[in-house]
């Protein structure tokens, strides 16, 4: 088979990262090898996101830059997939006249066939068909997984919640859960090839399986945790309205479940939450967080917040700041509200001017920074179990500026904090550490977005049980 090269540009969330892996696997079967060099590519695919206007602009700006490459290399095939493709369909051809393929969020299975057709006939194709029940990858769709420490696995697609600002239900379709047997078999195969940590993905994992009468999300977690070799389980995203006591109990007792939950609150004002169609109140959110912290005192909580939702007053925004002060999140993802096609809020009046949104975003991020730093500082002196992932970015780029000049590794705490650490004062002695090992690291410094520490030899990170605080600072 002649070697052909695929350049894959993934924009957006973890869901798109997972979809891109599926795209790469399917195209590998056609002989396309992935390359990081755009100039080398015979096929360029952009897997797009349309959650906010900015992500969509990013996709179109990349596509615009492809014009020159296509002129130099007329045989080059170019395609757009993902949420922008689903939303815009054939209209993209008008905007990007040299594009060969537009494929929607449910067309990944058909991609090899579409590419073969373009290779043979040099035609242009749009495939944005959406089935009521999207087909999930079967376990045996997987072609020899590359050995990796940590990976995303999709357990459900689409969403039925229709938050008034959100485009997801319109571009990803109705919520559909994947069969537990197929999920287990995929993760088991990955664990056999070296996977140590999995992140289960869905827009609302708490409603997993309910519609189809499959097992519950906590039952799924329990089955995943029985997979041999797998050390850590994460999941995202939880919806506060469906986040329940079963899951809180599982977080407190299941040893493989990491001490982290991403629980997007979006706003601290009940008036705004109602207009967002979130179906919970600030009080309910606070109550669930209190129960969670009662059962899992070490849990890290992160969240998403939208500032400047249409009609958000200064008083509403102050309520959001109050909520942040009350909860003291470990981290926040905050976004300026952005009108999206088909999302009802696009038609809401009282739009907040951009300069107000910018100001509110900055105030909110500055406030959150104080809590992130406080939480990180509290870990200095603690000895924490870290799943070693590989060399740190600074190490890989050769830009090592720590005074010891030792080899830097990177990994994460169970609470999902990045820890860069050095193995020893002797850089040559790093050979006996491998990615995927659970090691103890003594935290020496805290930065705003990461921690820094030193590997502690001879302790048994893997054997410590939940609630054992003997390693705390
Ligand atoms: N399903 C998750 C949930 O319910 O929170 C998250 C889905 S979305 C991919 C990720 C985040 O993008 C949301 O939590 C929200 O904060 C943000 N987001 C979604 N639509 C937005 C919009 N129109 N403008 C600004 N931010 C938006
Ligand atoms: Fe969008 Fe709401 Fe569904 Fe999350 S729960 S994907 S924010 S509609």
mmCIF file of C-alpha atoms in Angstrom, residues 242-390:
data_model
loop_
_atom_site.group_PDB
_atom_site.id
_atom_site.type_symbol
_atom_site.label_atom_id
_atom_site.label_comp_id
_atom_site.label_asym_id
_atom_site.label_seq_id
_atom_site.Cartn_x
_atom_site.Cartn_y
_atom_site.Cartn_z
ATOM 1 C CA UNK A 242 -29.054 14.838 37.804
ATOM 2 C CA UNK A 243 -26.004 14.589 40.070
ATOM 3 C CA UNK A 244 -27.267 12.200 42.754
ATOM 4 C CA UNK A 245 -26.430 10.569 46.069
ATOM 5 C CA UNK A 246 -25.515 7.246 44.423
ATOM 6 C CA UNK A 247 -22.704 8.990 42.599
ATOM 7 C CA UNK A 248 -21.640 10.861 45.741
ATOM 8 C CA UNK A 249 -21.449 7.508 47.550
ATOM 9 C CA UNK A 250 -19.436 5.996 44.684
ATOM 10 C CA UNK A 251 -17.014 8.928 44.768
ATOM 11 C CA UNK A 252 -16.527 8.359 48.478
ATOM 12 C CA UNK A 253 -15.973 4.612 48.289
ATOM 13 C CA UNK A 254 -14.765 3.460 44.872
ATOM 14 C CA UNK A 255 -10.954 3.443 45.131
ATOM 15 C CA UNK A 256 -10.408 3.897 41.408
ATOM 16 C CA UNK A 257 -12.667 6.962 41.089
ATOM 17 C CA UNK A 258 -10.546 10.118 41.147
ATOM 18 C CA UNK A 259 -11.163 12.843 43.722
ATOM 19 C CA UNK A 260 -12.400 15.367 41.186
ATOM 20 C CA UNK A 261 -15.752 16.440 39.838
ATOM 21 C CA UNK A 262 -16.510 18.929 37.079
ATOM 22 C CA UNK A 263 -19.956 20.299 37.925
ATOM 23 C CA UNK A 264 -20.852 23.251 35.681
ATOM 24 C CA UNK A 265 -23.000 25.792 37.531
ATOM 25 C CA UNK A 266 -23.127 28.446 34.740
ATOM 26 C CA UNK A 267 -24.493 31.205 37.037
ATOM 27 C CA UNK A 268 -25.144 31.973 40.708
ATOM 28 C CA UNK A 269 -28.404 33.817 40.004
ATOM 29 C CA UNK A 270 -31.663 31.854 40.070
ATOM 30 C CA UNK A 271 -33.210 34.338 37.645
ATOM 31 C CA UNK A 272 -30.446 33.682 35.089
ATOM 32 C CA UNK A 273 -30.442 29.909 35.713
ATOM 33 C CA UNK A 274 -34.157 29.858 34.926
ATOM 34 C CA UNK A 275 -33.668 31.765 31.665
ATOM 35 C CA UNK A 276 -30.814 29.398 30.832
ATOM 36 C CA UNK A 277 -33.240 26.454 31.306
ATOM 37 C CA UNK A 278 -30.796 24.729 33.647
ATOM 38 C CA UNK A 279 -33.575 23.224 35.836
ATOM 39 C CA UNK A 280 -31.851 23.731 39.218
ATOM 40 C CA UNK A 281 -31.461 26.580 41.662
ATOM 41 C CA UNK A 282 -28.377 27.997 43.353
ATOM 42 C CA UNK A 283 -29.661 26.475 46.637
ATOM 43 C CA UNK A 284 -29.911 22.981 45.124
ATOM 44 C CA UNK A 285 -26.391 23.304 43.721
ATOM 45 C CA UNK A 286 -25.003 24.416 47.112
ATOM 46 C CA UNK A 287 -26.822 21.577 48.828
ATOM 47 C CA UNK A 288 -25.334 18.962 46.486
ATOM 48 C CA UNK A 289 -21.833 20.404 46.923
ATOM 49 C CA UNK A 290 -22.238 20.307 50.727
ATOM 50 C CA UNK A 291 -23.307 16.624 50.610
ATOM 51 C CA UNK A 292 -20.421 15.840 48.274
ATOM 52 C CA UNK A 293 -17.859 17.494 50.553
ATOM 53 C CA UNK A 294 -19.349 15.735 53.557
ATOM 54 C CA UNK A 295 -18.762 12.329 51.971
ATOM 55 C CA UNK A 296 -15.553 13.174 50.078
ATOM 56 C CA UNK A 297 -13.623 15.850 52.018
ATOM 57 C CA UNK A 298 -10.658 15.681 49.607
ATOM 58 C CA UNK A 299 -12.687 16.190 46.447
ATOM 59 C CA UNK A 300 -11.648 18.935 44.015
ATOM 60 C CA UNK A 301 -14.557 20.754 42.381
ATOM 61 C CA UNK A 302 -14.299 22.625 39.096
ATOM 62 C CA UNK A 303 -17.051 24.335 37.143
ATOM 63 C CA UNK A 304 -18.092 26.279 34.026
ATOM 64 C CA UNK A 305 -19.564 29.769 34.165
ATOM 65 C CA UNK A 306 -21.058 31.935 31.438
ATOM 66 C CA UNK A 307 -20.779 35.689 31.993
ATOM 67 C CA UNK A 308 -23.036 38.201 30.259
ATOM 68 C CA UNK A 309 -25.958 35.881 29.505
ATOM 69 C CA UNK A 310 -28.724 38.069 27.964
ATOM 70 C CA UNK A 311 -30.400 40.024 30.767
ATOM 71 C CA UNK A 312 -27.638 39.325 33.335
ATOM 72 C CA UNK A 313 -27.609 42.415 35.597
ATOM 73 C CA UNK A 314 -24.775 43.586 37.851
ATOM 74 C CA UNK A 315 -26.785 42.165 40.763
ATOM 75 C CA UNK A 316 -27.036 38.753 39.012
ATOM 76 C CA UNK A 317 -23.299 38.817 38.353
ATOM 77 C CA UNK A 318 -22.635 39.671 42.036
ATOM 78 C CA UNK A 319 -24.608 36.568 42.977
ATOM 79 C CA UNK A 320 -22.274 34.517 40.793
ATOM 80 C CA UNK A 321 -19.250 36.046 42.550
ATOM 81 C CA UNK A 322 -20.866 35.242 45.912
ATOM 82 C CA UNK A 323 -21.342 31.623 44.880
ATOM 83 C CA UNK A 324 -17.661 31.414 43.887
ATOM 84 C CA UNK A 325 -16.672 32.832 47.304
ATOM 85 C CA UNK A 326 -18.941 30.344 49.084
ATOM 86 C CA UNK A 327 -17.771 27.272 47.207
ATOM 87 C CA UNK A 328 -14.104 28.141 46.591
ATOM 88 C CA UNK A 329 -13.774 26.057 43.416
ATOM 89 C CA UNK A 330 -10.442 24.410 42.610
ATOM 90 C CA UNK A 331 -10.676 25.790 39.092
ATOM 91 C CA UNK A 332 -13.124 27.486 36.748
ATOM 92 C CA UNK A 333 -13.676 27.646 33.010
ATOM 93 C CA UNK A 334 -15.399 30.959 32.367
ATOM 94 C CA UNK A 335 -16.767 32.126 29.021
ATOM 95 C CA UNK A 336 -18.310 35.270 27.637
ATOM 96 C CA UNK A 337 -21.821 34.471 26.411
ATOM 97 C CA UNK A 338 -21.948 33.984 22.643
ATOM 98 C CA UNK A 339 -25.098 33.866 20.455
ATOM 99 C CA UNK A 340 -25.396 30.510 18.661
ATOM 100 C CA UNK A 341 -27.637 29.671 15.705
ATOM 101 C CA UNK A 342 -30.756 27.694 16.744
ATOM 102 C CA UNK A 343 -30.158 28.292 20.458
ATOM 103 C CA UNK A 344 -33.213 30.185 21.849
ATOM 104 C CA UNK A 345 -31.083 32.696 23.817
ATOM 105 C CA UNK A 346 -29.854 34.144 20.510
ATOM 106 C CA UNK A 347 -33.319 35.726 20.273
ATOM 107 C CA UNK A 348 -33.381 36.973 23.883
ATOM 108 C CA UNK A 349 -33.319 40.727 24.346
ATOM 109 C CA UNK A 350 -31.153 42.775 26.754
ATOM 110 C CA UNK A 351 -27.864 41.576 25.287
ATOM 111 C CA UNK A 352 -24.937 42.509 27.551
ATOM 112 C CA UNK A 353 -22.431 44.725 25.689
ATOM 113 C CA UNK A 354 -19.083 43.081 24.956
ATOM 114 C CA UNK A 355 -17.047 45.525 27.071
ATOM 115 C CA UNK A 356 -19.224 44.695 30.115
ATOM 116 C CA UNK A 357 -18.782 40.979 29.480
ATOM 117 C CA UNK A 358 -15.015 41.425 29.208
ATOM 118 C CA UNK A 359 -14.910 43.337 32.487
ATOM 119 C CA UNK A 360 -17.077 40.805 34.301
ATOM 120 C CA UNK A 361 -14.953 37.936 32.970
ATOM 121 C CA UNK A 362 -11.766 39.564 34.259
ATOM 122 C CA UNK A 363 -13.261 40.275 37.718
ATOM 123 C CA UNK A 364 -14.446 36.662 37.937
ATOM 124 C CA UNK A 365 -11.125 35.170 36.805
ATOM 125 C CA UNK A 366 -9.158 37.385 39.233
ATOM 126 C CA UNK A 367 -11.390 36.241 42.083
ATOM 127 C CA UNK A 368 -11.042 32.585 41.102
ATOM 128 C CA UNK A 369 -7.232 32.908 40.867
ATOM 129 C CA UNK A 370 -7.096 33.706 44.576
ATOM 130 C CA UNK A 371 -8.887 30.424 45.379
ATOM 131 C CA UNK A 372 -6.891 28.352 42.890
ATOM 132 C CA UNK A 373 -3.656 29.659 44.378
ATOM 133 C CA UNK A 374 -4.897 29.154 47.931
ATOM 134 C CA UNK A 375 -5.823 25.527 47.166
ATOM 135 C CA UNK A 376 -2.501 24.864 45.450
ATOM 136 C CA UNK A 377 -0.513 26.529 48.274
ATOM 137 C CA UNK A 378 -2.251 24.288 50.810
ATOM 138 C CA UNK A 379 -0.640 21.283 49.105
ATOM 139 C CA UNK A 380 2.960 22.452 49.612
ATOM 140 C CA UNK A 381 4.679 19.915 51.858
ATOM 141 C CA UNK A 382 2.183 17.137 51.079
ATOM 142 C CA UNK A 383 3.263 13.839 49.591
ATOM 143 C CA UNK A 384 0.757 12.994 46.846
ATOM 144 C CA UNK A 385 0.231 9.978 44.589
ATOM 145 C CA UNK A 386 0.897 11.058 40.996
ATOM 146 C CA UNK A 387 0.268 9.077 37.833
ATOM 147 C CA UNK A 388 3.438 9.690 35.807
ATOM 148 C CA UNK A 389 2.506 10.585 32.213
ATOM 149 C CA UNK A 390 5.902 11.393 30.674
#
